[in-house]
Short mmCIF file of C-alpha atoms in Angstrom, two decimals:
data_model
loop_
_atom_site.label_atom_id
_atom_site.label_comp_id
_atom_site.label_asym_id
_atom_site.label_seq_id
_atom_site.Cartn_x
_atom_site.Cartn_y
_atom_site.Cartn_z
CA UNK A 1 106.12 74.91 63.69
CA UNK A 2 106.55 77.45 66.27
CA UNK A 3 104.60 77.45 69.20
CA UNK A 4 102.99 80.90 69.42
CA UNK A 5 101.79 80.17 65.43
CA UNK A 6 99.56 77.16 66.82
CA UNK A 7 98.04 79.48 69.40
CA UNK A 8 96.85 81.62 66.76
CA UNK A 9 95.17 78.83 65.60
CA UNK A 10 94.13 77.49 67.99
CA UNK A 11 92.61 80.95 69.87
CA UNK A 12 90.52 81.89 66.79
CA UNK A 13 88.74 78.47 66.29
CA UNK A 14 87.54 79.41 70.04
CA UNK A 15 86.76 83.05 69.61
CA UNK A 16 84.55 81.94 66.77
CA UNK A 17 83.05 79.29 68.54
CA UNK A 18 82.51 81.30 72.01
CA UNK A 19 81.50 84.78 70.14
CA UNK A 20 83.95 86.47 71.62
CA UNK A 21 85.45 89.02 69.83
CA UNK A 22 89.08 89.39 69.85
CA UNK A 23 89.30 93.82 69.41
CA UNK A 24 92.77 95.70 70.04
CA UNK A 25 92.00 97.02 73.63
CA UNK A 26 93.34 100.70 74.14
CA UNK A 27 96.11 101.34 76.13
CA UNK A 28 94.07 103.36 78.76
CA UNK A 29 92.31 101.34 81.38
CA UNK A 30 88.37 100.04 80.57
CA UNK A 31 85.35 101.07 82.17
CA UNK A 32 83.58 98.37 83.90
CA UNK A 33 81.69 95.93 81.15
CA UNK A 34 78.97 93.50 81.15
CA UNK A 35 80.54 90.31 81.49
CA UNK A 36 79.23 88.99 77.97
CA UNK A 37 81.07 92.17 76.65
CA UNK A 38 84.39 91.19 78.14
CA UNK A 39 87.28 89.83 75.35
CA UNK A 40 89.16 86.48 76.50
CA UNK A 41 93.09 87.59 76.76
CA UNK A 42 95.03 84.60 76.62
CA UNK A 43 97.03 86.15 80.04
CA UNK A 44 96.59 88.82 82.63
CA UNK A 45 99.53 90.00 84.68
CA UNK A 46 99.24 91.50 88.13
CA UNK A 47 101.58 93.73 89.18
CA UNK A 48 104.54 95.84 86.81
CA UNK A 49 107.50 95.40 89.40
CA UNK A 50 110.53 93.39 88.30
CA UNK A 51 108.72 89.59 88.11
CA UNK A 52 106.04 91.13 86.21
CA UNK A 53 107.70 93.33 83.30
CA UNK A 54 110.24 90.19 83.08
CA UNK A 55 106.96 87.84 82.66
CA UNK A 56 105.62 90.39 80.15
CA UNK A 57 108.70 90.53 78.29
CA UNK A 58 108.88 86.53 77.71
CA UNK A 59 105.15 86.60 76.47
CA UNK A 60 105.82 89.16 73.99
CA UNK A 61 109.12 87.58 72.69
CA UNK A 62 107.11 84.17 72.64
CA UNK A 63 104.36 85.78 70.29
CA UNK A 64 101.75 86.96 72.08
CA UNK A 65 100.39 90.46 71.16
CA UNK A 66 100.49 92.98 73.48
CA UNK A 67 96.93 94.29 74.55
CA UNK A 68 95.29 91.42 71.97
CA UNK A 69 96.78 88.36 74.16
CA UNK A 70 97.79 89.96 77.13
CA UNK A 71 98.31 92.82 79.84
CA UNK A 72 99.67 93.75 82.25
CA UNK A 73 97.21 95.66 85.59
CA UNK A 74 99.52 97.72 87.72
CA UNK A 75 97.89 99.24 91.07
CA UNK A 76 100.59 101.96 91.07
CA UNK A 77 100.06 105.37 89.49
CA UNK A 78 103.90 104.87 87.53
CA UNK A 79 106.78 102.22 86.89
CA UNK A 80 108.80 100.93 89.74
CA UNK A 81 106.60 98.99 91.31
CA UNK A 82 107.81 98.84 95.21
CA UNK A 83 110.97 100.74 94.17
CA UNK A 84 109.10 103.39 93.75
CA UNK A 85 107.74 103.47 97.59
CA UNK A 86 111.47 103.58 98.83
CA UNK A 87 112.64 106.28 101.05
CA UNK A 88 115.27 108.91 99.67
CA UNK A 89 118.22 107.97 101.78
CA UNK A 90 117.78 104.37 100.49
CA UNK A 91 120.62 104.93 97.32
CA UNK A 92 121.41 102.81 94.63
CA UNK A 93 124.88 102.49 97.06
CA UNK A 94 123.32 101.24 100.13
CA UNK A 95 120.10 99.31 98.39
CA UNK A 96 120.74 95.47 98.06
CA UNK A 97 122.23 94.57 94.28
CA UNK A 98 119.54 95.75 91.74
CA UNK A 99 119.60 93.41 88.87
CA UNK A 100 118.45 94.40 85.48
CA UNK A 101 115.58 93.60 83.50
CA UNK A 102 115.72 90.97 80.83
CA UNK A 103 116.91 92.30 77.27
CA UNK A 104 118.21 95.87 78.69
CA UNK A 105 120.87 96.58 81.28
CA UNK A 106 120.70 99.04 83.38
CA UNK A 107 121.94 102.19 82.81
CA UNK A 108 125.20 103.34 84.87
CA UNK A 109 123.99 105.52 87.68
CA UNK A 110 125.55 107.38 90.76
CA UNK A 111 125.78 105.34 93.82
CA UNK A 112 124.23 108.56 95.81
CA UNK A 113 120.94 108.54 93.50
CA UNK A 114 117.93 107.55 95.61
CA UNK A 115 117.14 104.01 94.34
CA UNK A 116 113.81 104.64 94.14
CA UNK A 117 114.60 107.40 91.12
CA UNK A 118 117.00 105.47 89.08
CA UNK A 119 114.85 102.29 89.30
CA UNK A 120 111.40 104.15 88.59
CA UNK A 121 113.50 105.49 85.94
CA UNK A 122 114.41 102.30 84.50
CA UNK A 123 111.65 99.84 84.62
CA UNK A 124 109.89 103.41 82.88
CA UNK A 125 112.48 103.04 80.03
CA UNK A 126 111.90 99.37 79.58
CA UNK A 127 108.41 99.76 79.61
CA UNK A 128 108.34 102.19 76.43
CA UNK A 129 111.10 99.95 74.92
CA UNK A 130 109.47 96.59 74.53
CA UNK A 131 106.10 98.24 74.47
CA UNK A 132 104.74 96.10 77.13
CA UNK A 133 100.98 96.82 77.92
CA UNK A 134 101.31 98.32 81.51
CA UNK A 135 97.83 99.70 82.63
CA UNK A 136 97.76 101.67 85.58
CA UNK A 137 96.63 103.14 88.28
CA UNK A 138 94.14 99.27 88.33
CA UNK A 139 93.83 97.58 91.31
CA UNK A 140 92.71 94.19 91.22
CA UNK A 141 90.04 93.29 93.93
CA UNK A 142 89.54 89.30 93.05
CA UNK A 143 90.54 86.94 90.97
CA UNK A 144 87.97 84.27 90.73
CA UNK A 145 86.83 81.30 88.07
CA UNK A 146 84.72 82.70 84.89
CA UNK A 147 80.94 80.66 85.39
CA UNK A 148 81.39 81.31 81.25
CA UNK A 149 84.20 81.96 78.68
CA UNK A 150 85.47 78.03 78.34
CA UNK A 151 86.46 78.30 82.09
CA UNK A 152 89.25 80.97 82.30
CA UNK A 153 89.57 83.22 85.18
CA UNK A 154 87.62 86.70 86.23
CA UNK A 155 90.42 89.13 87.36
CA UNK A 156 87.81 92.12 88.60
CA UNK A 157 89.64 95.30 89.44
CA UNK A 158 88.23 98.57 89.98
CA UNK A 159 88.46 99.71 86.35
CA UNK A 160 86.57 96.90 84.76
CA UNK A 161 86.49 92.80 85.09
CA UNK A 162 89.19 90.98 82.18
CA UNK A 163 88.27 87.84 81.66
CA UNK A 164 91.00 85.55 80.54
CA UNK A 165 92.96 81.92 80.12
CA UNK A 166 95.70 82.11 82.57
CA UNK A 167 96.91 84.91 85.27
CA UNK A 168 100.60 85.73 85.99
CA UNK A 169 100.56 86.96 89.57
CA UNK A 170 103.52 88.86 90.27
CA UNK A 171 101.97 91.20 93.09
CA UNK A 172 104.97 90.67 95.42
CA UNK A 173 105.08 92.06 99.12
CA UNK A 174 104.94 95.74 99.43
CA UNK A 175 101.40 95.93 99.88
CA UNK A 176 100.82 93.90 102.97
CA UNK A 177 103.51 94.86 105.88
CA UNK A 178 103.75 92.37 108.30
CA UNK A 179 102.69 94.46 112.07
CA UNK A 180 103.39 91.51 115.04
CA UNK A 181 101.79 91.35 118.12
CA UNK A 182 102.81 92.02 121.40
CA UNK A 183 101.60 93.11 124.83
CA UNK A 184 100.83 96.93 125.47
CA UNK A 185 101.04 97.91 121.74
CA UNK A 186 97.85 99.47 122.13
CA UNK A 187 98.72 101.44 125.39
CA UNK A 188 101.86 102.90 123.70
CA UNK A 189 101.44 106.82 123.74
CA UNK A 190 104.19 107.51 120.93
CA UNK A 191 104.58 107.12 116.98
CA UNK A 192 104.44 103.67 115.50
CA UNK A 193 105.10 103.28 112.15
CA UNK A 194 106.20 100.08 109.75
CA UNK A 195 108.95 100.36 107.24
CA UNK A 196 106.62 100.42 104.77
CA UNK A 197 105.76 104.23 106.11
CA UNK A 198 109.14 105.22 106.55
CA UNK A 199 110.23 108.80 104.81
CA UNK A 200 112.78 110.17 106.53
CA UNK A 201 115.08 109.93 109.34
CA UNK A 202 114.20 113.79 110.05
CA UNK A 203 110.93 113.39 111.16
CA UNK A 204 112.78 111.84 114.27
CA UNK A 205 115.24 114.22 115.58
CA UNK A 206 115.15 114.61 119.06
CA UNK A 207 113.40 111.31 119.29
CA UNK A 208 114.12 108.58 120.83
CA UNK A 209 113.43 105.40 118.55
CA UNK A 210 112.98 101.71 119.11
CA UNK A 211 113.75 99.44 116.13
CA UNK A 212 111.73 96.22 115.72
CA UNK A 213 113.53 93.74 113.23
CA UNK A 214 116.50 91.69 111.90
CA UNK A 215 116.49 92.27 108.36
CA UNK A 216 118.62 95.12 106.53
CA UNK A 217 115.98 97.45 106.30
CA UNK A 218 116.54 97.49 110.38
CA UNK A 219 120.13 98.00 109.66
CA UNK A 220 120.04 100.39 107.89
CA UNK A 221 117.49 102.64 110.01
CA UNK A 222 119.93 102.14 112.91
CA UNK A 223 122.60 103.49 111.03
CA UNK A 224 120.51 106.35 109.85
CA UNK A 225 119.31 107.23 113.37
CA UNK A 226 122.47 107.28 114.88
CA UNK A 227 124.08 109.54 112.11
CA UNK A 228 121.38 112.23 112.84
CA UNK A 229 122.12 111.98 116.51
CA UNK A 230 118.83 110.10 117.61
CA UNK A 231 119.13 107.85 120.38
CA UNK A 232 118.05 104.35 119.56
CA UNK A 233 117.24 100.83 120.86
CA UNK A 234 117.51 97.78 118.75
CA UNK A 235 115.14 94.62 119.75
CA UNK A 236 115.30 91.24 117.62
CA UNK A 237 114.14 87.99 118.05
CA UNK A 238 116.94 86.33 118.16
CA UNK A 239 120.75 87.36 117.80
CA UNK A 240 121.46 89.29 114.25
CA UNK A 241 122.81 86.71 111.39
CA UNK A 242 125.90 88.77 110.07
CA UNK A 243 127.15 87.54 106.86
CA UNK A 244 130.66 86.98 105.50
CA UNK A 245 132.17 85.11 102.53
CA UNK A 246 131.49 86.03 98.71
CA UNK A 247 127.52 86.66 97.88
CA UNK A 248 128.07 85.05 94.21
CA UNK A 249 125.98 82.90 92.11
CA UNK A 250 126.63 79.67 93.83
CA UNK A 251 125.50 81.19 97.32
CA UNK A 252 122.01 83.29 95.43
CA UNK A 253 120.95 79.41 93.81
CA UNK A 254 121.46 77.75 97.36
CA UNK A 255 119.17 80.16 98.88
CA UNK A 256 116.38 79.90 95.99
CA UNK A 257 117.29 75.93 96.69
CA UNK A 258 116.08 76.98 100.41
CA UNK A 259 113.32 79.02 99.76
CA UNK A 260 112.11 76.33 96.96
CA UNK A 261 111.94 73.26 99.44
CA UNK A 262 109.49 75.48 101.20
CA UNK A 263 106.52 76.27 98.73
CA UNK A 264 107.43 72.82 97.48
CA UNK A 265 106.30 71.73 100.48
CA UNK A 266 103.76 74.29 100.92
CA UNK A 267 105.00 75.79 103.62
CA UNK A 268 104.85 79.96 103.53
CA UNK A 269 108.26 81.40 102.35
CA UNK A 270 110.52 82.44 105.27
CA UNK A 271 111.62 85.95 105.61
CA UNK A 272 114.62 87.08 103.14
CA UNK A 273 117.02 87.60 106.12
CA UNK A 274 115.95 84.58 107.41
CA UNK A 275 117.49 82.61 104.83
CA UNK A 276 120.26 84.82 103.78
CA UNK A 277 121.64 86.59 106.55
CA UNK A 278 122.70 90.36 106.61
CA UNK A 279 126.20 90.59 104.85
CA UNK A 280 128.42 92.07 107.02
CA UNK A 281 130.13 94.78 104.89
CA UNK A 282 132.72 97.81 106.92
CA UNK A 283 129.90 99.95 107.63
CA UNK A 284 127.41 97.40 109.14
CA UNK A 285 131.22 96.88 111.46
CA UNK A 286 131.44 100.22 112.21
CA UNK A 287 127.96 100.40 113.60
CA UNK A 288 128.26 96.89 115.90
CA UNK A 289 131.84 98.76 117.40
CA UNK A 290 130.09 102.17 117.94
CA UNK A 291 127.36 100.04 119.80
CA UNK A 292 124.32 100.92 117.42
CA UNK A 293 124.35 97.49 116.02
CA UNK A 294 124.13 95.64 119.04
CA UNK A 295 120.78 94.19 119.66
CA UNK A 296 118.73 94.42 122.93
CA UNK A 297 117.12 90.98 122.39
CA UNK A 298 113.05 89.87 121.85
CA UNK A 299 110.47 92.65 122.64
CA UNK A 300 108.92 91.41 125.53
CA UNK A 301 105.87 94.26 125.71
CA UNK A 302 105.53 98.08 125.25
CA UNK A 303 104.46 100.07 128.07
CA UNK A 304 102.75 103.86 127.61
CA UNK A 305 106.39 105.32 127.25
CA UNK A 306 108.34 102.85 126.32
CA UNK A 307 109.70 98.93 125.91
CA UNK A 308 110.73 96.18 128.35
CA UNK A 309 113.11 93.30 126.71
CA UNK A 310 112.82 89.65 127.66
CA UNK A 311 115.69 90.05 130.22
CA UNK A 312 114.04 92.55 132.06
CA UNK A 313 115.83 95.68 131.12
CA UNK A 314 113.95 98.54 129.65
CA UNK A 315 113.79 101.75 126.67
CA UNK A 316 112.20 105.20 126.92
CA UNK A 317 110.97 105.29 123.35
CA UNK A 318 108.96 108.32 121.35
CA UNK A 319 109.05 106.09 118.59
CA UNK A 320 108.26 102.56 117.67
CA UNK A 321 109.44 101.84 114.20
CA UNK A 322 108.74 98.31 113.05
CA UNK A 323 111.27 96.98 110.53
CA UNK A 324 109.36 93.44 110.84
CA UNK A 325 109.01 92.72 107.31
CA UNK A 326 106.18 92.06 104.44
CA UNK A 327 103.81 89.07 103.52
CA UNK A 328 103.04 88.32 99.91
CA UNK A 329 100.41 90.09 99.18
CA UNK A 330 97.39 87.72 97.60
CA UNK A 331 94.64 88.32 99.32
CA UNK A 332 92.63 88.98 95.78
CA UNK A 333 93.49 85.04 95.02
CA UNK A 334 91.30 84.05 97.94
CA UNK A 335 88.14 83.10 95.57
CA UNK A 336 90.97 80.30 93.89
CA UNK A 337 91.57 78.74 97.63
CA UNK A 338 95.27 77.86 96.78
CA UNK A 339 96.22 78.32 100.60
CA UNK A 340 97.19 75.28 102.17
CA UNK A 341 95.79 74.61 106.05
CA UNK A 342 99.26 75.74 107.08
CA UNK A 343 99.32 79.00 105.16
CA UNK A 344 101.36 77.95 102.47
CA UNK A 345 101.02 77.48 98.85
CA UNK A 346 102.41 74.18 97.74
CA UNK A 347 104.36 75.31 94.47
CA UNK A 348 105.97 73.64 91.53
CA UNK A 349 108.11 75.90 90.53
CA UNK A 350 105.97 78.97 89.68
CA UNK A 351 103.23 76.48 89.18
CA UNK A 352 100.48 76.29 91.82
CA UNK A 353 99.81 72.61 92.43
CA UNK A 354 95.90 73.82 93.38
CA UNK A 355 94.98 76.31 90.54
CA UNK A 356 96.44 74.78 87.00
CA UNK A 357 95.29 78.66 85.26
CA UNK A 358 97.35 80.61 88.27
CA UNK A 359 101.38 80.66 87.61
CA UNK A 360 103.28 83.25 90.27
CA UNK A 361 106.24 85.29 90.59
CA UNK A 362 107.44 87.04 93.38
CA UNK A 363 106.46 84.82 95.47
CA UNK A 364 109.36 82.53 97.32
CA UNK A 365 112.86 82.36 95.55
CA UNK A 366 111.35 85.12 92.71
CA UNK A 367 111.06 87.43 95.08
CA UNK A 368 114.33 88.73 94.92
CA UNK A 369 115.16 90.83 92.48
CA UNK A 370 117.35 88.09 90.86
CA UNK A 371 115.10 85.41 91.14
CA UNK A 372 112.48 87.67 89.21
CA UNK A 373 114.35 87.41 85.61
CA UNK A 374 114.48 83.56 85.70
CA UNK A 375 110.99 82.91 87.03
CA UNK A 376 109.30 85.41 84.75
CA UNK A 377 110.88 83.66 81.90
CA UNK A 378 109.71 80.19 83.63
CA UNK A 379 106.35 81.82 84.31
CA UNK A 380 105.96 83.10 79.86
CA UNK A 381 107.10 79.28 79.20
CA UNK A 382 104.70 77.66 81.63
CA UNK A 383 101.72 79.84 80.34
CA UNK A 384 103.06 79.28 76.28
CA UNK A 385 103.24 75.01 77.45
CA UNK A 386 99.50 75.93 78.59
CA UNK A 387 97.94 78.04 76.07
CA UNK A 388 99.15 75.02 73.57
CA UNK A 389 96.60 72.69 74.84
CA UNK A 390 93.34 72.86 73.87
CA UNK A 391 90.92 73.87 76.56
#
């Protein structure tokens, strides 16, 4: 017998024994409910970026009904998730590989297209094609056990409260850039803004610019900046990790190995450059000959014009821009108290060792955009081995 046909089964012996009623929801998001009005969805997934819609598209392969078992709450106001936050001048060229979505490759696309479009574009497409449930704009405020409904989950957003079996988070990082501390930040009389805020390298000219960060979003800016004649400063923690050798499978399932032994152990996930490195491709040589790739060192503190380094030298700066990087963003998990003392989030997998009816992607090795396919399909299984046995 296949799996999804004892669900059905299973689900409708406790609809009639609850009294919930199982109505087709409409695609447009609810108005807030009483709670004994609210159906029991077998899941609810947060968040429509890559680990989400692949999540979504395993459920509804696996048999579960769109809008009658599950959705899917999306806090942004269209597809892309954090794609489509991206600055123009990040292109589908210069963007880090962009892997397709499960069942539907993407489409062939110029190089100089902003990333942000083509991908919007995309996850759009696949969307409509699979007729996955997306709801959105829904922002979901707390996720917390149900007191009732044969104790599933509460996800309360600001369009209504779902109640519901299992939650798929797949919320990612976009939504909580990481801002570090350091002496004189507050005294600093210029600009400071986070990646995360970043539109275009012409809101700088004439500036000068420090960048904070070792990642390839930092890279990148440099290279930017420099183009467009703005005199810049580069300050890291410690010396750039530039990258050579062939970035194939072998070398993307040793750094999910990496990342894995982590929220196995519970420990928070390290940064992505911090376990990968920055490949060094010709431009990124280019830039450490012409000298705009050549870091300063650690911050050591900001004064009201400017930045000293740790060995004492110093940078007139208009501009701070902080290329330091993004947490996961789960803040609306706290009721579930899946953090470990450390931080972390001891992990199975995409199981979370503390909350049985919680499964997330995006978070760790799924964060990448490759990692995303395989644990969305890990995370549909998971929930499907779940949903099987009787509350």
């Amino acid at each position: 017998m296949q799996p999804w046909r004892v669900l059905r089964t299973r689900r409708c012996r406790s609809a009639r024994s609850s009294g919930v009623q199982h109505k087709r929801n409409s695609p447009r998001a609810q108005p807030v409910q009483p709670l004994k009005e609210v159906k029991m969805l077998d899941v609810v997934v947060v968040g429509a970026g890559q680990a989400g819609l692949s999540a979504a598209y395993y459920l509804a392969r696996q048999g579960l009904r769109p809008e009658t078992d599950f959705v899917v709450l999306d806090a942004n106001p269209a597809p892309g998730g954090a794609w489509l936050h991206r600055w123009d001048s990040l292109t589908l060229g210069t963007a880090h590989a962009v892997h397709g979505l499960p069942g539907m490759k993407l489409p062939a696309s110029d190089p100089a297209e902003p990333a942000s479009a083509v991908v919007s574009g995309y996850y759009g497409s696949y969307e409509k094609e699979f007729s996955l449930p997306v709801r959105r704009p829904v922002k979901v405020r707390a996720v917390r056990p149900a007191p009732t409904h044969d104790g599933g989950l509460l996800v309360e957003a600001d369009t209504g409260t779902f109640a519901t079996r299992l939650v798929i988070n797949a919320t990612g990082t976009w939504d909580k850039p990481y801002w570090p501390h350091y002496p004189g930040v507050g005294s600093f009389a210029g600009r400071q803004l986070h990646t995360h805020d970043f539109r275009s390298v012409a809101e700088f000219a004439g500036l000068r610019v420090l960048v904070v960060g070792g990642g390839t979003s930092a890279v990148q800016f440099l290279l930017q900046l420099a183009q467009a004649g703005v005199d810049t400063a580069w300050s890291t923690r410690r010396p750039p990790e530039f990258k050579t050798g062939e970035f194939n499978q072998d070398w993307g399932r040793d750094i999910e190995r990496r990342v894995n032994e982590r929220t196995t152990a519970g420990l928070p996930p390290l940064s992505v450059v911090g376990v990968t490195g920055i490949p060094l491709t010709h431009q990124y040589q280019n830039g450490i000959a012409a000298g705009t790739l050549l870091s300063r060192g650690p911050l050591q503190r900001l004064t009201t014009d400017g930045a000293v380094f740790k060995d004492g030298t110093t940078f007139i700066a208009d501009a701070v821009l902080w290329a330091t990087g993004f947490r996961a963003a789960l803040d609306h998990l706290a009721p579930l108290k899946i953090r470990e003392p450390g931080g972390g989030i001891v992990m199975d997998g995409v199981k979370v060792a503390r909350e049985p009816r919680l499964i997330m992607v995006g978070y760790g090795a799924s964060a990448s955009t490759l990692g995303a396919n395989r644990a969305g399909r890990a995370a549909a299984l998971a929930a499907l081995d779940k949903l099987s046995v009787p509350a």
